Amino acid sequence: MPRHRFTQSDVAAMAGVSQSTVSFVLNDNLPPGVRISDETRSRVLEAIRITGYAANPIAQRLAGGRNQILGVFTYETTFPRGGHDFYGAFLVGIEHAAEKLGVDMLLFTSARVVDGRRRLSRDGWQRLGAADGCLLLGQQEDRGELEHLLDTSYPFVFIGKRESEGRRLPYVGADYVAATRRQVERLADLGHTRIGYAGQQSADQPTLDRLEGYRRAMRTRGLPLRYVDVHDIAAGAEEIAERRLTAMLVAPEIDSDALADALEAHGMSVPNSISLLLLGQPNQLQHRSRRAWSGFVVPREEMGARALVLLSRIVDQESAETRAPEGRMPNPPILDEADFHQMLDCPDLDGETLAVAPTTATTPEGTIRDNA
């Protein structure tokens, strides 16, 4: 876990130069009569690259103390814009926690989003130095960048479960595995045996956890797995009808209203013919749904708030360890493993799209008895 942030002294020692030389290279401003060879400059720049050192002018003015600024970096354009407000709730939670903690928030937005992804590479590393630590948010993170932050001991917390070698990466996540298992159990308890999963099978952590929850619960109940490709909503609805499924778990990247409309176009009413459970809020809310959906919700505001509190505690611990005399315990108390990896429950939604399993399943050809 984060312990020590590299300083100019560390860079100077690695490059075999004085700290003033490092400062001259960083500022690219030599006093009269001072010369730095290309070879020396290259050694300093290589040491900066290896350590990930970022000059922090605010912290320098405070003589090494905290500047009470924490950052937020998003890997996608994630905050409210019109109806696309899934990520906005995280920011609301962060803001409330920041107000209680008495810290300022700095939103890092200078890196352009290219092909849906933003990177910390190049100038991003230097900009992070303006904050004591940073919250990271988004589905399309760069794993190499996260490992680099860990290696350089820069304090950060990811909003969302993320795995790393040696479980070093601190996060506050939503327990998608348990929440998805509960949805299967809700359906099975109501007599459903033909339960499908509609969603992508990509490698991002939330998707992997939802799929794991579905697989575990279905195997526990002795039910076969049924995945449905819904890249094309109309074709997906037709497949669901042809396979006589009576219930679907719908991942948040799917337009759930469009899927329900397509199913009803095939004569399958929701929830009388087919139950639909949402596995969290849709990623992009284009409009207010006319349905009261069943499923579970992601505690986004709480995740944002808890992540900021954890980040603040990590920074406090790092600062205390830096100031504590050798041989004495730092204050505040050292964080334990559970603090660094927090998983929050996802509350169930009752809604109106869940019903007892029908005794028959409706298909385009007519009514066929469910013989699952």
XYZ file of N, CA and C in Angstrom, residues 2 11 27 34 53 59 70 130 134 218 226 246 254 353 362 366:
48
model
N 0.308 2.372 -0.443
C 1.115 3.595 -0.509
C 1.802 3.901 0.801
N 15.180 11.562 -6.665
C 15.559 11.681 -8.071
C 17.042 12.033 -8.180
N 12.580 22.780 -14.079
C 12.091 24.116 -14.414
C 12.592 24.612 -15.759
N 25.519 28.781 -15.039
C 25.295 27.356 -14.752
C 25.035 26.614 -16.051
N 8.270 10.784 -10.407
C 8.228 12.003 -9.597
C 7.474 13.114 -10.326
N 2.526 22.053 -2.792
C 3.079 21.349 -1.629
C 4.459 21.894 -1.270
N -7.530 17.072 -3.063
C -7.585 15.707 -3.585
C -8.155 15.754 -4.992
N -0.330 18.082 -8.336
C -1.009 19.230 -7.743
C -1.924 18.810 -6.600
N -5.434 11.004 -5.440
C -6.419 11.103 -6.513
C -7.378 9.914 -6.502
N -26.824 -20.051 -10.848
C -27.466 -21.019 -11.737
C -26.967 -22.436 -11.450
N -27.855 -19.682 -19.889
C -28.440 -19.268 -21.166
C -28.043 -17.816 -21.443
N -38.262 -17.449 -19.702
C -39.304 -16.787 -18.908
C -38.752 -15.676 -18.026
N -27.250 -2.528 -21.701
C -28.368 -2.804 -22.595
C -29.468 -1.759 -22.393
N -41.401 -5.445 -12.673
C -41.046 -6.281 -13.823
C -40.672 -7.699 -13.406
N -44.718 -17.845 -24.356
C -45.278 -17.393 -25.619
C -44.169 -17.197 -26.641
N -46.933 -19.147 -31.339
C -48.072 -19.426 -30.475
C -47.619 -19.800 -29.092
